[in-house]
Coordinates of C-alpha atoms in Angstrom, one line a residue:
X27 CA 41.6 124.4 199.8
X28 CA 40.5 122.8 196.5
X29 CA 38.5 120.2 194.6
X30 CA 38.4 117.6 192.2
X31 CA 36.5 116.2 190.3
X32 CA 34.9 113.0 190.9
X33 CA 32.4 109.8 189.8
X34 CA 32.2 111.2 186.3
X35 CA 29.8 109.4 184.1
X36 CA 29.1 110.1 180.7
X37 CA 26.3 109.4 177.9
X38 CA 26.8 110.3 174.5
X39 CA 24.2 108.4 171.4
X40 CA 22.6 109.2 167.8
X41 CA 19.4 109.8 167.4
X42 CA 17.4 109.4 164.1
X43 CA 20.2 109.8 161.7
X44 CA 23.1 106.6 162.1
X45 CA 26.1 109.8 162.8
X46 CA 25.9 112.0 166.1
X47 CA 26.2 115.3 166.3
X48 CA 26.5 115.9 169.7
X49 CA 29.7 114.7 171.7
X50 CA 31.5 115.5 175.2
X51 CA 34.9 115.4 176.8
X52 CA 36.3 116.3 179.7
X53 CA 39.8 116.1 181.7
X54 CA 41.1 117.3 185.3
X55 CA 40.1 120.5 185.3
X56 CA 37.4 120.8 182.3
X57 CA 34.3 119.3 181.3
X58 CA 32.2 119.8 178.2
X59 CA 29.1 118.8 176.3
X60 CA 28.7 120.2 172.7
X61 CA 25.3 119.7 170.3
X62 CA 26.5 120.7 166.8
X63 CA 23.1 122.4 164.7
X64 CA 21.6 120.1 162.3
X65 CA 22.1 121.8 158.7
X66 CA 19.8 123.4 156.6
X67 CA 21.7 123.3 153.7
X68 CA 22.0 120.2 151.2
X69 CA 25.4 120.6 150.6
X70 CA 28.2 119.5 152.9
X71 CA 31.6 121.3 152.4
X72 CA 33.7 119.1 155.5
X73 CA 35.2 116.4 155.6
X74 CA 32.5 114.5 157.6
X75 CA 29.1 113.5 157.6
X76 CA 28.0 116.3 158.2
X77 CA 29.4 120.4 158.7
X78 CA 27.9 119.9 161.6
X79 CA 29.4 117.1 162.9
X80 CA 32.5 118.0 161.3
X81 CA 32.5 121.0 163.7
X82 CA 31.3 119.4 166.9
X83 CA 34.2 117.1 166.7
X84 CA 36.4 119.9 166.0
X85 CA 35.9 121.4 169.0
X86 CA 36.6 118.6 171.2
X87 CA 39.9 118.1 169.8
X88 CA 40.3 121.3 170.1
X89 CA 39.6 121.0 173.6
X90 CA 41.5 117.8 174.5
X91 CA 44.6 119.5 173.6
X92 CA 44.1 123.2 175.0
X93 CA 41.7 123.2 177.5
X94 CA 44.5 123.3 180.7
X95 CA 44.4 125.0 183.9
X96 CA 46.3 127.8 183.3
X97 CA 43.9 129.4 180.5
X98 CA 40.6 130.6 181.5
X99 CA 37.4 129.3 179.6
X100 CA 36.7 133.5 177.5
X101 CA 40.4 133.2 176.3
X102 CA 40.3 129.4 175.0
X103 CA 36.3 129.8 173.3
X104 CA 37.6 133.0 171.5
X105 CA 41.3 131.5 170.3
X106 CA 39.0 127.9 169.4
X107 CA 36.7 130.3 167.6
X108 CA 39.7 132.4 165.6
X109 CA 41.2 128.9 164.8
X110 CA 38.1 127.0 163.5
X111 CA 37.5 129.6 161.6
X112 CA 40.9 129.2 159.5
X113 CA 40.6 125.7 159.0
X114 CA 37.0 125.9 158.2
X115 CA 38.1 128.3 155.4
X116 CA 41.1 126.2 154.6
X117 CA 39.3 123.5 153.8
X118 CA 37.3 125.1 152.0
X119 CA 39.5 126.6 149.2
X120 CA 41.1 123.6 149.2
X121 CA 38.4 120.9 148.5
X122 CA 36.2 124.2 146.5
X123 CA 38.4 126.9 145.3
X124 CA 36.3 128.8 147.2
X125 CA 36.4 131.4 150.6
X126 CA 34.4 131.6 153.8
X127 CA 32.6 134.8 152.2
X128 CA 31.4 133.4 149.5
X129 CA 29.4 130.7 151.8
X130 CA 25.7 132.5 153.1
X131 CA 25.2 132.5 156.8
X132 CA 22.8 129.5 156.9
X133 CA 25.6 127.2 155.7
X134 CA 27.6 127.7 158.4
X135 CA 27.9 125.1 161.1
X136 CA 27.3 126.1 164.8
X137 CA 27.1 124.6 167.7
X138 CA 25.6 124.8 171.0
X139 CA 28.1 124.3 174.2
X140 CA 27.8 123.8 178.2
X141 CA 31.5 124.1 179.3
X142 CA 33.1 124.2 183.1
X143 CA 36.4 124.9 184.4
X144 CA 37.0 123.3 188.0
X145 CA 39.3 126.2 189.8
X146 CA 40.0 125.7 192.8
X147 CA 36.7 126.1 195.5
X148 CA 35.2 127.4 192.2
X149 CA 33.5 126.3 189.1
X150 CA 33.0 128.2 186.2
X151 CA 30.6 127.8 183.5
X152 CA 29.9 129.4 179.8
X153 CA 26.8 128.3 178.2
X154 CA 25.9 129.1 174.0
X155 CA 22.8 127.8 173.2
X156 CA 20.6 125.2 174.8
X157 CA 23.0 123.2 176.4
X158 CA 22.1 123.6 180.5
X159 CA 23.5 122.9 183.6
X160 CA 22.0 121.6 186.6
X161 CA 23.4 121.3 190.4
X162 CA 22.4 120.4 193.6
X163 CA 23.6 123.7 194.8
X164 CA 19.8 125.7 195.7
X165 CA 21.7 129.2 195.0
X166 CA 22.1 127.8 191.3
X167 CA 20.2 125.1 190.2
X168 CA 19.7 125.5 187.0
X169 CA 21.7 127.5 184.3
X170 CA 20.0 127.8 180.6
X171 CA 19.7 130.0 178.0
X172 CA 16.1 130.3 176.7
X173 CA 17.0 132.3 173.9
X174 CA 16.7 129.2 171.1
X175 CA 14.0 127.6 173.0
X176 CA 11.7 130.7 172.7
X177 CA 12.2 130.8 169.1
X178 CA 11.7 126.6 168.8
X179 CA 8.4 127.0 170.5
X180 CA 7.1 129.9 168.0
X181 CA 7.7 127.3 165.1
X182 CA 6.0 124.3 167.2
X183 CA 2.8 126.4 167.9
X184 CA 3.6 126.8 164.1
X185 CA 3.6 122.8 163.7
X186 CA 0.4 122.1 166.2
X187 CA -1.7 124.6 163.7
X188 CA -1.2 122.7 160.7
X189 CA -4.8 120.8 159.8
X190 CA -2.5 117.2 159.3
X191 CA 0.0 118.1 163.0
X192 CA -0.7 114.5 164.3
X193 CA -1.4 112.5 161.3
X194 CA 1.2 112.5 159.1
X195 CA 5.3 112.2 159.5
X196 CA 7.1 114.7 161.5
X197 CA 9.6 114.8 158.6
X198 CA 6.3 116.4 156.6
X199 CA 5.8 118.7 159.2
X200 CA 9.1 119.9 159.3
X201 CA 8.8 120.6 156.2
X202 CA 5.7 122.7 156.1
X203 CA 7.7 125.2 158.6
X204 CA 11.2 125.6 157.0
X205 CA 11.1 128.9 156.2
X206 CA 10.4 130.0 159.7
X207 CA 13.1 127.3 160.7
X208 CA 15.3 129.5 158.8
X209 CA 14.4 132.4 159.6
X210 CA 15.3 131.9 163.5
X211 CA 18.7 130.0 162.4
X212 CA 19.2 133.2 160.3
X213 CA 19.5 135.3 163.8
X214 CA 21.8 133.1 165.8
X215 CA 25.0 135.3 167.0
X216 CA 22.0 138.6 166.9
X217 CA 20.9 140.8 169.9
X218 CA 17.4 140.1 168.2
X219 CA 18.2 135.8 168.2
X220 CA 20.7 134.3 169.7
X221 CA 24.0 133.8 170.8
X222 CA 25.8 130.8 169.6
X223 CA 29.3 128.9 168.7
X224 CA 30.0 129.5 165.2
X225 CA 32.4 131.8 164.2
X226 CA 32.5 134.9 165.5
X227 CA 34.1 135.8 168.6
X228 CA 31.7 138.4 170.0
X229 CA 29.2 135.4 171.2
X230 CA 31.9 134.9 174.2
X231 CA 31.2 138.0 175.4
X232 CA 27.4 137.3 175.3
X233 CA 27.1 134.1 176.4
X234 CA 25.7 132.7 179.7
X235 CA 28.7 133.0 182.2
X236 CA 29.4 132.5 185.6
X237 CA 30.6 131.1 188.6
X238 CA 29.3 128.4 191.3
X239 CA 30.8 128.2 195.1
X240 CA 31.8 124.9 195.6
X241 CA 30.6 122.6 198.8
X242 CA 31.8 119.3 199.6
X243 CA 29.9 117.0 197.2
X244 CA 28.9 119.6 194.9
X245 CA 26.5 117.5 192.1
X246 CA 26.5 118.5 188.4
X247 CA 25.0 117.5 185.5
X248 CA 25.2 119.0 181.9
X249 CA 22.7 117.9 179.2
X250 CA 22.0 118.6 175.3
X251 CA 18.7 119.4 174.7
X252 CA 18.1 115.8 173.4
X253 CA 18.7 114.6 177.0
X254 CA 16.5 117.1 178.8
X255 CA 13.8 116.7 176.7
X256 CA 12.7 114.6 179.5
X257 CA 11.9 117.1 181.4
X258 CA 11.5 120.1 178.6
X259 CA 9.5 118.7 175.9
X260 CA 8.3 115.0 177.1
X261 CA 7.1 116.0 180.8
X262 CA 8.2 112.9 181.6
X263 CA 10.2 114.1 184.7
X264 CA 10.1 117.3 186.9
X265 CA 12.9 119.4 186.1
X266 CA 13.6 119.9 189.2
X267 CA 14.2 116.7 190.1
X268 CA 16.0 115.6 186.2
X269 CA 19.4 115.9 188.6
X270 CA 18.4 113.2 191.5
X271 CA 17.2 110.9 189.5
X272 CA 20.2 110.6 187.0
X273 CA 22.0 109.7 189.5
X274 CA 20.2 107.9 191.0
X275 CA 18.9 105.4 187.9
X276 CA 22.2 106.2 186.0
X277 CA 22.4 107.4 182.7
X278 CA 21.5 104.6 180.6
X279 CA 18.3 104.2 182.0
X280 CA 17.3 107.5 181.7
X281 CA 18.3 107.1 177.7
X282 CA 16.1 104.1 177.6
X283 CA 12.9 105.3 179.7
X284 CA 13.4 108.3 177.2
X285 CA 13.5 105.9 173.6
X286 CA 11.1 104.0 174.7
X287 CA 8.9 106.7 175.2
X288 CA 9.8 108.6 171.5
X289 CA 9.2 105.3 170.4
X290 CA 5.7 104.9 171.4
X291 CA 3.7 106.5 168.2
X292 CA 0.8 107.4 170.6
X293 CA 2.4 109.3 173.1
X294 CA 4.4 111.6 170.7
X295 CA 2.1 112.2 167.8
X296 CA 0.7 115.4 169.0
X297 CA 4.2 116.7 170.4
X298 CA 5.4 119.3 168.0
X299 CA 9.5 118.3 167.6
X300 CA 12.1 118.6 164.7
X301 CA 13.2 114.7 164.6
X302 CA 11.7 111.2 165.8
X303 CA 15.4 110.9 168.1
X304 CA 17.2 113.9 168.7
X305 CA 21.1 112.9 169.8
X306 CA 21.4 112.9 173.2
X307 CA 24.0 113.3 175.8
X308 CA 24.6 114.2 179.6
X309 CA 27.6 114.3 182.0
X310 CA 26.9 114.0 185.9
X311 CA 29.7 114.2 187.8
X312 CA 30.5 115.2 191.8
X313 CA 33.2 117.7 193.2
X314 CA 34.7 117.0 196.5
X315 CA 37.7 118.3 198.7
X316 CA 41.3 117.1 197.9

């Protein structure tokens, strides 16, 4: 017996800045959702917007072209990973004479990821990052790495200490607490941080993996952190119940219950966050027998 995928709706959008960083893809047998990190470096070496960006797209090209049935999610992540790598560092000696060494580790681009591979009466998942996954299966709700969240919320009970938190720009903010931005994006792909995508293969064998039992009209969605900010960060909706009611309401009414809110001056001013908009994307899609 097998399953398929089915009803697949997605949601991709900016959020403050005009280019997105996030995107998602998917195809008969795969689905993915990928937030590329914002940079903390001025300088862009890509060509794109931003490295960021640059990489996030990357990989779902990558993706659309490799991600088939007959390789299994470790083996494409770590041959994607190998791959990006090289033209990362072509690309760079070619547009800067220069190599991937002589780049420090805060100006590489990363990237969180929630991937699935539909296999038969199974799905399996990787997560890097704070991507999640949520189901309607009560064995396995909810699949998310806390690992970057912890370290976000150090820096925004960092942000709610400061004597202007409230009254002036977040940008300002933000600003006040780069160093101990950098110092958590300085122990991504760490025992002591986080595991991310980026460029070393390692993180594949420490990221979030697993595998889900499928029933007939199996329900899954997979959100950025942008998207489930609804829940996470806004309290706007139980977690527990994020799931139901994007289906239920569809996607683009979640975005705009969730703008409108951000939008409201009031309501956010004392909520510690890096931008006014993050990007924000989610996929919710059913599996049901062939």
């Amino acid at each position: 017996m097998s399953y398929k995928i089915i009803n697949i709706k997605a949601l991709c959008t900016p959020g403050t800045n005009v280019y997105n960083e996030d995107i998602s893809g998917f195809n008969e047998n795969y689905v993915w959702i990928i937030d590329g990190a914002t940079g903390l470096s001025r300088t862009n070496h890509m060509p794109d917007h931003t490295d960021a960006r640059w990489y996030s797209y990357w990989w779902d090209n990558y993706l659309r072209e490799n991600a088939t049935a007959d390789i299994e999610i470790d083996e494409l992540i770590k041959k994607g990973i190998k791959k990006v790598r090289e033209d990362f560092t072509s690309n760079l000696f070619r547009d800067y004479g220069i190599g991937f060494s002589d780049l420090a580790k805060i100006e590489h681009p990363s990237a969180s990821i929630a991937i699935v591979k539909l296999d038969g009466e199974k799905m399996h998942y990787l997560v890097l990052g704070d991507c999640r996954i949520y189901t309607n299966d009560e064995k396995i709700p909810r699949i998310a790495d806390e690992s970057v969240s912890k370290l976000d919320e150090q820096v925004f009970e960092s942000m709610k200490n400061l004597n202007d938190f409230g009254y002036i720009h977040i940008s300002e903010i933000r600003n006040m607490v780069k160093m101990q931005i950098i110092e958590n994006r300085l122990k991504y792909n760490t025992d002591e941080g986080y595991w991310i995508l980026s460029f070393d293969e390692k993180a594949v064998d420490k990221a979030l993996k697993g595998t889900i039992e499928l029933n007939d009209n199996t329900k899954f969605m997979m959100a950025t952190d942008g998207y489930h900010a609804l829940s996470e960060k806004y309290k706007m909706v139980e977690e527990s119940e994020l799931l139901d009611k994007s289906f239920e309401k569809g996607l683009a009414y979640m975005l705009s219950v969730l703008r409108e809110f951000e939008n409201d001056e009031e309501k956010v001013r004392f909520i510690p966050r890096f931008k006014d908009m993050d990007d924000c994307t989610s996929v919710i899609f059913e599996c049901v027998k062939e």
